[in-house]
mmCIF file of C-alpha atoms in Angstrom:
data_model
loop_
_atom_site.group_PDB
_atom_site.id
_atom_site.type_symbol
_atom_site.label_atom_id
_atom_site.label_comp_id
_atom_site.label_asym_id
_atom_site.label_seq_id
_atom_site.Cartn_x
_atom_site.Cartn_y
_atom_site.Cartn_z
ATOM 1 C CA MET G 1 0.000 0.000 0.000
ATOM 2 C CA THR G 2 1.372 3.422 -0.976
ATOM 3 C CA GLU G 3 1.207 6.686 0.950
ATOM 4 C CA LEU G 4 -0.860 8.424 -1.710
ATOM 5 C CA LEU G 5 -4.161 8.728 0.170
ATOM 6 C CA PRO G 6 -2.688 10.256 3.348
ATOM 7 C CA SER G 7 -1.026 12.907 1.195
ATOM 8 C CA LEU G 8 -4.366 14.223 -0.023
ATOM 9 C CA ARG G 9 -6.164 17.146 1.571
ATOM 10 C CA LYS G 10 -8.110 15.912 4.606
ATOM 11 C CA GLN G 11 -11.401 17.418 3.455
ATOM 12 C CA ALA G 12 -11.124 15.515 0.178
ATOM 13 C CA ARG G 13 -10.324 12.247 1.939
ATOM 14 C CA ASP G 14 -13.247 12.735 4.309
ATOM 15 C CA ALA G 15 -15.851 13.419 1.638
ATOM 16 C CA PRO G 16 -18.450 10.717 2.391
ATOM 17 C CA GLU G 17 -19.437 7.964 0.033
ATOM 18 C CA SER G 18 -23.028 8.421 -1.093
ATOM 19 C CA GLY G 19 -25.257 6.017 0.785
ATOM 20 C CA ILE G 20 -27.614 6.049 -2.195
ATOM 21 C CA VAL G 21 -24.884 5.094 -4.643
ATOM 22 C CA GLU G 22 -23.681 2.410 -2.235
ATOM 23 C CA VAL G 23 -27.031 0.611 -2.509
ATOM 24 C CA MET G 24 -27.216 1.266 -6.258
ATOM 25 C CA ASN G 25 -23.807 -0.313 -6.812
ATOM 26 C CA PHE G 26 -24.926 -3.279 -4.726
ATOM 27 C CA ALA G 27 -27.763 -4.186 -7.095
ATOM 28 C CA ARG G 28 -27.704 -2.089 -10.272
ATOM 29 C CA GLU G 29 -27.072 -5.150 -12.490
ATOM 30 C CA ARG G 30 -30.278 -6.974 -11.503
ATOM 31 C CA GLU G 31 -32.362 -7.737 -14.582
ATOM 32 C CA ASP G 32 -35.679 -7.393 -12.730
ATOM 33 C CA LEU G 33 -34.705 -4.129 -11.041
ATOM 34 C CA ILE G 34 -37.284 -1.385 -10.487
ATOM 35 C CA PRO G 35 -35.031 1.582 -9.622
ATOM 36 C CA LEU G 36 -36.871 3.941 -7.283
ATOM 37 C CA TRP G 37 -33.744 5.028 -5.409
ATOM 38 C CA VAL G 38 -32.620 8.146 -7.278
ATOM 39 C CA GLY G 39 -34.223 11.558 -7.622
ATOM 40 C CA GLU G 40 -35.501 11.434 -11.164
ATOM 41 C CA GLY G 41 -38.534 10.311 -13.072
ATOM 42 C CA ASP G 42 -38.564 7.941 -16.037
ATOM 43 C CA LEU G 43 -39.760 10.370 -18.720
ATOM 44 C CA LYS G 44 -37.163 11.450 -21.243
ATOM 45 C CA THR G 45 -36.611 15.123 -21.955
ATOM 46 C CA PRO G 46 -39.501 16.437 -24.112
ATOM 47 C CA GLU G 47 -38.933 16.686 -27.834
ATOM 48 C CA PHE G 48 -39.372 20.475 -28.010
ATOM 49 C CA ILE G 49 -36.454 20.872 -25.587
ATOM 50 C CA ARG G 50 -34.263 18.368 -27.447
ATOM 51 C CA GLN G 51 -35.027 20.098 -30.748
ATOM 52 C CA ALA G 52 -33.931 23.454 -29.352
ATOM 53 C CA ALA G 53 -30.583 21.898 -28.406
ATOM 54 C CA ASN G 54 -30.284 20.354 -31.866
ATOM 55 C CA ARG G 55 -30.891 23.714 -33.501
ATOM 56 C CA GLY G 56 -28.163 25.202 -31.344
ATOM 57 C CA LEU G 57 -25.776 22.441 -32.382
ATOM 58 C CA GLU G 58 -26.617 22.903 -36.043
ATOM 59 C CA ALA G 59 -26.021 26.632 -35.665
ATOM 60 C CA GLY G 60 -22.542 25.888 -34.330
ATOM 61 C CA GLU G 61 -23.089 26.993 -30.731
ATOM 62 C CA THR G 62 -20.212 24.842 -29.521
ATOM 63 C CA PHE G 63 -17.726 27.548 -28.542
ATOM 64 C CA TYR G 64 -16.969 29.285 -25.275
ATOM 65 C CA THR G 65 -19.760 31.630 -24.326
ATOM 66 C CA TYR G 66 -20.856 33.948 -21.520
ATOM 67 C CA GLN G 67 -19.662 32.673 -18.149
ATOM 68 C CA ARG G 68 -22.833 33.914 -16.446
ATOM 69 C CA GLY G 69 -25.061 32.384 -19.122
ATOM 70 C CA ILE G 70 -26.190 33.679 -22.489
ATOM 71 C CA PRO G 71 -28.293 36.859 -22.207
ATOM 72 C CA GLU G 72 -31.387 35.187 -23.671
ATOM 73 C CA LEU G 73 -31.409 32.469 -20.992
ATOM 74 C CA ARG G 74 -30.785 34.879 -18.138
ATOM 75 C CA GLN G 75 -33.699 37.000 -19.362
ATOM 76 C CA ALA G 76 -35.865 33.883 -19.669
ATOM 77 C CA LEU G 77 -35.002 33.028 -16.054
ATOM 78 C CA ALA G 78 -35.950 36.544 -14.949
ATOM 79 C CA ASP G 79 -39.260 36.332 -16.832
ATOM 80 C CA TYR G 80 -39.981 32.859 -15.418
ATOM 81 C CA HIS G 81 -39.388 33.999 -11.837
ATOM 82 C CA SER G 82 -41.365 37.211 -12.310
ATOM 83 C CA HIS G 83 -44.281 35.119 -13.570
ATOM 84 C CA GLN G 84 -43.999 32.569 -10.742
ATOM 85 C CA TYR G 85 -43.396 34.951 -7.865
ATOM 86 C CA GLY G 86 -44.428 38.408 -9.033
ATOM 87 C CA GLY G 87 -42.209 41.447 -8.813
ATOM 88 C CA ASN G 88 -39.776 42.616 -11.441
ATOM 89 C CA LEU G 89 -36.693 40.425 -11.292
ATOM 90 C CA THR G 90 -33.866 41.214 -13.713
ATOM 91 C CA ALA G 91 -31.522 39.090 -15.780
ATOM 92 C CA GLU G 92 -28.606 40.379 -13.697
ATOM 93 C CA GLU G 93 -29.890 38.339 -10.742
ATOM 94 C CA PHE G 94 -29.483 34.951 -12.454
ATOM 95 C CA TYR G 95 -26.403 32.862 -13.252
ATOM 96 C CA VAL G 96 -26.376 29.679 -15.321
ATOM 97 C CA THR G 97 -24.482 26.764 -13.796
ATOM 98 C CA GLY G 98 -23.446 23.261 -14.778
ATOM 99 C CA SER G 99 -26.210 21.635 -12.665
ATOM 100 C CA GLY G 100 -28.035 22.467 -9.475
ATOM 101 C CA MET G 101 -25.153 20.840 -7.628
ATOM 102 C CA GLN G 102 -22.713 23.378 -9.044
ATOM 103 C CA ALA G 103 -25.113 26.168 -8.089
ATOM 104 C CA MET G 104 -24.986 24.842 -4.537
ATOM 105 C CA GLN G 105 -21.195 24.534 -4.555
ATOM 106 C CA ILE G 106 -20.834 28.127 -5.727
ATOM 107 C CA ALA G 107 -23.290 29.320 -3.086
ATOM 108 C CA ILE G 108 -21.221 27.582 -0.412
ATOM 109 C CA GLN G 109 -17.955 28.902 -1.850
ATOM 110 C CA CYS G 110 -19.397 32.400 -1.565
ATOM 111 C CA VAL G 111 -20.320 32.206 2.107
ATOM 112 C CA ALA G 112 -18.451 29.382 3.907
ATOM 113 C CA GLY G 113 -14.867 28.228 4.249
ATOM 114 C CA GLU G 114 -12.323 26.889 6.707
ATOM 115 C CA GLY G 115 -13.699 26.990 10.260
ATOM 116 C CA ASP G 116 -17.149 28.314 9.338
ATOM 117 C CA GLU G 117 -20.454 26.606 10.100
ATOM 118 C CA VAL G 118 -23.584 26.140 7.983
ATOM 119 C CA ILE G 119 -26.799 25.107 9.719
ATOM 120 C CA LEU G 120 -29.199 22.742 7.990
ATOM 121 C CA HIS G 121 -32.265 20.719 8.878
ATOM 122 C CA ASP G 122 -31.993 16.951 9.175
ATOM 123 C CA PRO G 123 -32.993 14.899 7.172
ATOM 124 C CA ALA G 124 -31.767 16.807 4.106
ATOM 125 C CA TRP G 125 -30.277 16.172 0.695
ATOM 126 C CA PRO G 126 -26.801 14.808 1.544
ATOM 127 C CA ASN G 127 -24.825 16.738 -1.056
ATOM 128 C CA LEU G 128 -25.131 20.008 0.832
ATOM 129 C CA ALA G 129 -23.398 18.742 3.968
ATOM 130 C CA ALA G 130 -20.733 17.021 1.890
ATOM 131 C CA ALA G 131 -20.034 20.169 -0.141
ATOM 132 C CA VAL G 132 -19.754 22.213 3.051
ATOM 133 C CA GLY G 133 -17.238 19.721 4.421
ATOM 134 C CA VAL G 134 -15.135 19.770 1.271
ATOM 135 C CA MET G 135 -14.803 23.542 1.729
ATOM 136 C CA GLY G 136 -13.387 22.970 5.214
ATOM 137 C CA ALA G 137 -16.532 24.231 6.919
ATOM 138 C CA LYS G 138 -18.814 22.303 9.272
ATOM 139 C CA ALA G 139 -22.397 21.285 8.566
ATOM 140 C CA VAL G 140 -24.441 21.623 11.771
ATOM 141 C CA ARG G 141 -27.556 19.460 11.660
ATOM 142 C CA VAL G 142 -30.779 20.354 13.464
ATOM 143 C CA PRO G 143 -33.214 17.423 13.610
ATOM 144 C CA MET G 144 -36.729 17.907 12.310
ATOM 145 C CA ARG G 145 -39.649 16.430 14.198
ATOM 146 C CA PHE G 146 -41.654 13.547 12.793
ATOM 147 C CA SER G 147 -45.273 12.723 13.389
ATOM 148 C CA PRO G 148 -47.690 10.759 11.195
ATOM 149 C CA ASN G 149 -49.324 14.118 10.430
ATOM 150 C CA GLY G 150 -46.118 15.537 8.938
ATOM 151 C CA TRP G 151 -42.557 16.584 9.509
ATOM 152 C CA SER G 152 -41.961 19.963 11.160
ATOM 153 C CA LEU G 153 -39.081 22.368 11.669
ATOM 154 C CA ASP G 154 -38.496 24.182 14.952
ATOM 155 C CA VAL G 155 -37.096 27.511 13.769
ATOM 156 C CA ASP G 156 -36.049 28.569 17.267
ATOM 157 C CA ARG G 157 -34.139 25.325 17.698
ATOM 158 C CA MET G 158 -32.417 25.900 14.363
ATOM 159 C CA PHE G 159 -31.222 29.339 15.425
ATOM 160 C CA ASP G 160 -30.251 28.111 18.889
ATOM 161 C CA ALA G 161 -27.516 26.258 16.990
ATOM 162 C CA VAL G 162 -26.033 29.530 15.690
ATOM 163 C CA THR G 163 -22.528 30.311 16.970
ATOM 164 C CA PRO G 164 -20.016 33.067 16.145
ATOM 165 C CA ARG G 165 -18.733 30.721 13.427
ATOM 166 C CA THR G 166 -22.103 30.395 11.682
ATOM 167 C CA THR G 167 -22.262 32.067 8.275
ATOM 168 C CA ALA G 168 -25.342 30.556 6.612
ATOM 169 C CA ILE G 169 -28.627 28.700 7.037
ATOM 170 C CA TYR G 170 -29.671 26.083 4.477
ATOM 171 C CA LEU G 171 -33.343 25.377 3.856
ATOM 172 C CA ASN G 172 -34.749 22.929 1.296
ATOM 173 C CA SER G 173 -38.481 23.278 0.692
ATOM 174 C CA PRO G 174 -40.201 21.251 -0.665
ATOM 175 C CA CYS G 175 -37.847 18.888 1.077
ATOM 176 C CA ASN G 176 -35.921 15.962 -0.301
ATOM 177 C CA PRO G 177 -36.442 13.382 1.223
ATOM 178 C CA THR G 178 -39.335 14.071 3.621
ATOM 179 C CA GLY G 179 -41.795 15.928 1.388
ATOM 180 C CA TRP G 180 -42.129 18.672 4.024
ATOM 181 C CA VAL G 181 -43.110 22.103 2.665
ATOM 182 C CA ALA G 182 -42.331 25.265 4.638
ATOM 183 C CA ASP G 183 -45.261 27.651 4.890
ATOM 184 C CA ARG G 184 -44.855 31.366 4.330
ATOM 185 C CA GLU G 185 -44.768 32.061 8.087
ATOM 186 C CA THR G 186 -41.858 29.638 8.580
ATOM 187 C CA LEU G 187 -39.905 31.189 5.724
ATOM 188 C CA LYS G 188 -40.491 34.663 7.132
ATOM 189 C CA ALA G 189 -39.370 33.546 10.599
ATOM 190 C CA VAL G 190 -36.168 32.034 9.181
ATOM 191 C CA LEU G 191 -35.431 35.142 7.133
ATOM 192 C CA ASP G 192 -36.156 37.533 10.012
ATOM 193 C CA LYS G 193 -33.784 35.662 12.327
ATOM 194 C CA ALA G 194 -31.133 35.421 9.625
ATOM 195 C CA ARG G 195 -31.361 39.180 9.056
ATOM 196 C CA GLN G 196 -30.970 39.861 12.773
ATOM 197 C CA ARG G 197 -27.763 37.831 12.858
ATOM 198 C CA GLY G 198 -26.338 38.882 9.502
ATOM 199 C CA LEU G 199 -26.486 35.336 8.129
ATOM 200 C CA TRP G 200 -26.889 34.171 4.558
ATOM 201 C CA VAL G 201 -29.760 31.881 3.562
ATOM 202 C CA ILE G 202 -29.140 29.182 0.964
ATOM 203 C CA ALA G 203 -32.615 28.484 -0.410
ATOM 204 C CA ASP G 204 -32.913 25.145 -2.209
ATOM 205 C CA GLU G 205 -36.222 25.456 -4.082
ATOM 206 C CA VAL G 206 -35.595 22.729 -6.665
ATOM 207 C CA TYR G 207 -38.995 21.063 -6.094
ATOM 208 C CA SER G 208 -41.050 24.261 -5.902
ATOM 209 C CA ARG G 209 -43.493 23.137 -8.608
ATOM 210 C CA PHE G 210 -44.044 19.670 -7.110
ATOM 211 C CA VAL G 211 -46.768 20.329 -4.527
ATOM 212 C CA TYR G 212 -49.980 18.391 -3.940
ATOM 213 C CA GLY G 213 -52.354 20.884 -2.367
ATOM 214 C CA ALA G 214 -54.430 23.597 -4.005
ATOM 215 C CA GLU G 215 -51.514 25.871 -4.862
ATOM 216 C CA ALA G 216 -49.542 25.680 -8.116
ATOM 217 C CA ARG G 217 -46.211 26.151 -6.335
ATOM 218 C CA ALA G 218 -44.690 26.030 -2.892
ATOM 219 C CA PRO G 219 -44.177 29.144 -0.761
ATOM 220 C CA SER G 220 -40.808 30.717 -1.517
ATOM 221 C CA PHE G 221 -38.343 33.097 0.042
ATOM 222 C CA HIS G 222 -39.213 35.259 -2.975
ATOM 223 C CA ASP G 223 -42.580 35.810 -1.255
ATOM 224 C CA VAL G 224 -41.027 37.365 1.856
ATOM 225 C CA ALA G 225 -37.681 38.747 0.655
ATOM 226 C CA GLU G 226 -36.759 42.419 0.497
ATOM 227 C CA GLU G 227 -34.077 44.189 -1.477
ATOM 228 C CA GLY G 228 -30.671 43.624 0.063
ATOM 229 C CA ASP G 229 -31.529 40.331 1.755
ATOM 230 C CA ARG G 230 -28.710 37.794 1.909
ATOM 231 C CA ILE G 231 -30.354 34.968 -0.013
ATOM 232 C CA LEU G 232 -28.799 32.613 -2.559
ATOM 233 C CA TYR G 233 -31.358 30.571 -4.522
ATOM 234 C CA VAL G 234 -30.291 27.150 -5.812
ATOM 235 C CA ASN G 235 -32.255 25.572 -8.651
ATOM 236 C CA THR G 236 -31.992 23.213 -11.613
ATOM 237 C CA PHE G 237 -33.648 22.200 -14.855
ATOM 238 C CA SER G 238 -33.356 18.541 -13.838
ATOM 239 C CA LYS G 239 -36.653 17.897 -12.072
ATOM 240 C CA ASN G 240 -39.295 20.124 -13.666
ATOM 241 C CA TRP G 241 -38.327 19.404 -17.254
ATOM 242 C CA ALA G 242 -36.845 15.860 -17.032
ATOM 243 C CA MET G 243 -33.306 17.088 -17.729
ATOM 244 C CA THR G 244 -31.286 15.290 -15.048
ATOM 245 C CA GLY G 245 -28.601 14.109 -17.453
ATOM 246 C CA TRP G 246 -28.102 17.525 -19.038
ATOM 247 C CA ARG G 247 -26.411 18.958 -15.934
ATOM 248 C CA ILE G 248 -27.688 22.508 -16.152
ATOM 249 C CA GLY G 249 -29.023 24.658 -13.322
ATOM 250 C CA TRP G 250 -28.995 28.211 -12.067
ATOM 251 C CA LEU G 251 -28.165 30.364 -9.089
ATOM 252 C CA GLY G 252 -30.281 33.336 -8.073
ATOM 253 C CA ALA G 253 -28.302 36.011 -6.253
ATOM 254 C CA PRO G 254 -28.085 39.799 -5.799
ATOM 255 C CA ALA G 255 -26.731 41.490 -8.921
ATOM 256 C CA GLU G 256 -23.850 43.039 -6.987
ATOM 257 C CA LEU G 257 -22.363 39.535 -6.559
ATOM 258 C CA GLY G 258 -22.184 39.077 -10.320
ATOM 259 C CA GLN G 259 -18.448 39.361 -10.823
ATOM 260 C CA VAL G 260 -17.681 37.059 -7.912
ATOM 261 C CA ILE G 261 -20.053 34.387 -9.196
ATOM 262 C CA GLU G 262 -18.735 34.771 -12.743
ATOM 263 C CA ASN G 263 -15.205 34.244 -11.452
ATOM 264 C CA LEU G 264 -16.191 31.082 -9.574
ATOM 265 C CA ILE G 265 -17.865 29.697 -12.696
ATOM 266 C CA GLN G 266 -14.789 30.596 -14.759
ATOM 267 C CA TYR G 267 -12.456 28.731 -12.426
ATOM 268 C CA SER G 268 -14.587 25.584 -12.316
ATOM 269 C CA THR G 269 -16.402 24.821 -15.582
ATOM 270 C CA SER G 270 -15.941 28.035 -17.621
ATOM 271 C CA GLY G 271 -19.621 28.057 -18.453
ATOM 272 C CA VAL G 272 -22.379 25.884 -19.910
ATOM 273 C CA ALA G 273 -22.493 24.902 -23.582
ATOM 274 C CA GLY G 274 -24.518 27.324 -25.697
ATOM 275 C CA PHE G 275 -26.658 24.658 -27.350
ATOM 276 C CA MET G 276 -27.664 23.341 -23.911
ATOM 277 C CA GLN G 277 -28.698 26.824 -22.892
ATOM 278 C CA ARG G 278 -30.987 26.969 -25.948
ATOM 279 C CA ALA G 279 -32.712 23.849 -24.601
ATOM 280 C CA ALA G 280 -33.100 25.525 -21.217
ATOM 281 C CA ILE G 281 -34.757 28.579 -22.823
ATOM 282 C CA ALA G 282 -37.270 26.286 -24.527
ATOM 283 C CA ALA G 283 -38.005 24.576 -21.211
ATOM 284 C CA LEU G 284 -38.721 27.871 -19.458
ATOM 285 C CA ASN G 285 -40.724 29.425 -22.269
ATOM 286 C CA HIS G 286 -42.778 26.428 -23.386
ATOM 287 C CA GLY G 287 -42.561 23.833 -20.632
ATOM 288 C CA ASP G 288 -45.420 24.668 -18.252
ATOM 289 C CA GLY G 289 -47.683 21.993 -19.719
ATOM 290 C CA PHE G 290 -45.018 19.343 -19.274
ATOM 291 C CA VAL G 291 -44.425 20.397 -15.662
ATOM 292 C CA GLU G 292 -48.138 20.126 -14.937
ATOM 293 C CA GLU G 293 -48.178 16.670 -16.545
ATOM 294 C CA GLN G 294 -45.273 15.548 -14.370
ATOM 295 C CA VAL G 295 -46.866 16.850 -11.177
ATOM 296 C CA ALA G 296 -50.176 15.123 -11.964
ATOM 297 C CA ARG G 297 -48.312 11.907 -12.735
ATOM 298 C CA ALA G 298 -46.393 12.097 -9.467
ATOM 299 C CA LYS G 299 -49.608 12.715 -7.536
ATOM 300 C CA THR G 300 -51.095 9.553 -9.042
ATOM 301 C CA GLY G 301 -47.922 7.622 -8.272
ATOM 302 C CA GLN G 302 -47.962 8.767 -4.661
ATOM 303 C CA ALA G 303 -51.554 7.614 -4.215
ATOM 304 C CA LEU G 304 -50.795 4.203 -5.702
ATOM 305 C CA ILE G 305 -47.848 3.537 -3.399
ATOM 306 C CA ARG G 306 -49.577 4.870 -0.296
ATOM 307 C CA GLU G 307 -52.628 2.680 -0.886
ATOM 308 C CA VAL G 308 -50.422 -0.398 -0.568
ATOM 309 C CA LEU G 309 -48.282 0.800 2.326
ATOM 310 C CA ASP G 310 -51.333 1.937 4.282
ATOM 311 C CA ASP G 311 -52.344 -1.733 4.565
ATOM 312 C CA ALA G 312 -49.024 -2.646 6.206
ATOM 313 C CA GLU G 313 -49.243 -2.159 9.976
ATOM 314 C CA GLN G 314 -45.450 -2.057 10.370
ATOM 315 C CA VAL G 315 -45.036 0.923 8.005
ATOM 316 C CA ILE G 316 -45.188 4.519 9.217
ATOM 317 C CA TYR G 317 -44.751 7.725 7.242
ATOM 318 C CA ALA G 318 -45.953 11.298 6.941
ATOM 319 C CA PRO G 319 -47.873 12.101 3.746
ATOM 320 C CA PRO G 320 -45.559 14.215 1.548
ATOM 321 C CA GLU G 321 -46.805 17.714 0.802
ATOM 322 C CA GLY G 322 -44.258 18.252 -1.944
ATOM 323 C CA ALA G 323 -41.266 16.849 -3.914
ATOM 324 C CA PHE G 324 -41.773 13.318 -5.273
ATOM 325 C CA TYR G 325 -40.637 10.933 -2.558
ATOM 326 C CA LEU G 326 -42.257 8.785 0.083
ATOM 327 C CA PHE G 327 -40.031 8.646 3.166
ATOM 328 C CA PHE G 328 -41.206 5.697 5.228
ATOM 329 C CA LYS G 329 -40.074 3.453 8.055
ATOM 330 C CA VAL G 330 -40.575 -0.298 8.421
ATOM 331 C CA MET G 331 -40.782 -1.004 12.128
ATOM 332 C CA GLY G 332 -38.214 -3.528 13.314
ATOM 333 C CA PHE G 333 -35.663 -2.584 10.647
ATOM 334 C CA ASP G 334 -33.407 0.125 12.051
ATOM 335 C CA ASN G 335 -30.356 -0.055 9.752
ATOM 336 C CA SER G 336 -31.590 1.607 6.566
ATOM 337 C CA ARG G 337 -28.567 0.672 4.442
ATOM 338 C CA GLU G 338 -28.927 -3.010 5.278
ATOM 339 C CA THR G 339 -32.695 -2.828 4.927
ATOM 340 C CA ALA G 340 -32.434 -1.247 1.469
ATOM 341 C CA LYS G 341 -29.978 -3.969 0.412
ATOM 342 C CA LYS G 342 -32.240 -6.672 1.831
ATOM 343 C CA ILE G 343 -35.296 -5.327 0.025
ATOM 344 C CA VAL G 344 -33.564 -4.991 -3.333
ATOM 345 C CA SER G 345 -32.007 -8.451 -2.951
ATOM 346 C CA GLU G 346 -35.335 -10.081 -2.174
ATOM 347 C CA THR G 347 -37.712 -8.029 -4.337
ATOM 348 C CA GLY G 348 -35.713 -6.138 -6.965
ATOM 349 C CA VAL G 349 -37.155 -2.814 -5.750
ATOM 350 C CA GLY G 350 -34.380 -0.244 -5.356
ATOM 351 C CA LEU G 351 -34.877 2.208 -2.484
ATOM 352 C CA ALA G 352 -32.575 4.840 -0.995
ATOM 353 C CA PRO G 353 -31.473 4.385 2.631
ATOM 354 C CA GLY G 354 -32.644 7.127 4.971
ATOM 355 C CA ALA G 355 -29.260 7.279 6.698
ATOM 356 C CA ALA G 356 -27.882 8.855 3.529
ATOM 357 C CA PHE G 357 -29.882 11.987 4.408
ATOM 358 C CA GLY G 358 -28.491 12.415 7.900
ATOM 359 C CA PRO G 359 -28.797 10.831 11.365
ATOM 360 C CA ALA G 360 -32.468 11.832 11.652
ATOM 361 C CA GLY G 361 -33.163 9.781 8.532
ATOM 362 C CA GLU G 362 -31.816 6.521 9.903
ATOM 363 C CA GLY G 363 -34.423 3.784 9.889
ATOM 364 C CA TYR G 364 -36.308 5.333 6.962
ATOM 365 C CA LEU G 365 -36.327 4.491 3.272
ATOM 366 C CA ARG G 366 -36.910 6.866 0.373
ATOM 367 C CA LEU G 367 -39.009 5.821 -2.616
ATOM 368 C CA CYS G 368 -39.287 7.996 -5.738
ATOM 369 C CA PHE G 369 -42.854 7.894 -7.060
ATOM 370 C CA ALA G 370 -42.242 10.022 -10.181
ATOM 371 C CA ARG G 371 -42.411 6.864 -12.278
ATOM 372 C CA SER G 372 -44.760 5.067 -14.637
ATOM 373 C CA ARG G 373 -47.901 3.514 -13.231
ATOM 374 C CA ASN G 374 -46.696 0.095 -14.419
ATOM 375 C CA ASP G 375 -43.376 0.355 -12.568
ATOM 376 C CA LEU G 376 -45.037 1.583 -9.391
ATOM 377 C CA ALA G 377 -47.746 -1.082 -9.517
ATOM 378 C CA GLN G 378 -45.107 -3.813 -9.834
ATOM 379 C CA ALA G 379 -43.018 -2.268 -7.060
ATOM 380 C CA ALA G 380 -46.077 -1.982 -4.818
ATOM 381 C CA GLU G 381 -46.987 -5.625 -5.400
ATOM 382 C CA ARG G 382 -43.451 -6.773 -4.576
ATOM 383 C CA LEU G 383 -43.236 -4.609 -1.472
ATOM 384 C CA GLN G 384 -46.640 -5.783 -0.326
ATOM 385 C CA GLY G 385 -45.476 -9.387 -0.622
ATOM 386 C CA TRP G 386 -42.259 -8.670 1.270
ATOM 387 C CA LEU G 387 -44.054 -6.826 4.067
ATOM 388 C CA SER G 388 -46.682 -9.524 4.517
ATOM 389 C CA ARG G 389 -44.223 -12.368 5.053
#
């Protein structure tokens, strides 16, 4: 054994293996696999979006382009947000990134480094905590509370965790994996307390369109923000428009940060391909019908899965208000990684282990219901058989 690993930077060595990928690698070669473990649906990117990319390719948009994103896409993002949230947002407040993950990395690079702390709720999407750690900062987890009526966040408890080293608060709503959706009052309380302490808010609103009540979108920090607020909005084209493999997202931020964000993009990816940005424009300008179709499909998928799990006495969960996951616990199975491996070994249904989303997620399993009715019906039948043994 060589001494190569010890010579690497500690934060790189300590970056955690994805618990989701661990289970995927365990069983991804199964022929009868129904993969419900990752955060994507099974619909391919719509043709009108693919055609826009093809036109960009044919036009030769394969050269370096604007680091912040082409002007047409940044204006389309401003128009989209103005339509969704009201107000008069400008193109200078939006920056195109190579995925939602890169948007998050840049947000963290802007506000957290060696010795700093970022507070987040737990369970939460694991990539945030990992990205904070890679920067040499510390992710401070504040457990959410579970009840069969829903998950909840104690805002006072979250801010009790603030120390002189805290620089930012992370909030993901609608939440991956729990399906919790912050109401407007919670968002206002978080923002008010962040203002009082001079903290940044990293707002992960990736699933804002995936809600299952009467509203067409989830409450947003856009609804309560004022000019000058320290908010960085992380988003992506992946979920709404079935573009996970494209790796294109955006960061919303005050215009005065523009040069800093441009520099960080320059020194990482040097921008997103022009023809891909043409596809993103098409998604924003013509994709509302597809988003509505996806949300309706996910709502049907949720109902199908819940109908089966509701008959299993050993299963507990809170009905998800948003996103497209069911986060459930099978009583008597406390090690979620081993449980996920056991289930996929014995049924072929691939689920994500709750421990991947933080200590408060241990014992739970995450199931993505943004899938075809046929896949979900088969998965439900197999799970029902496994649970009834």
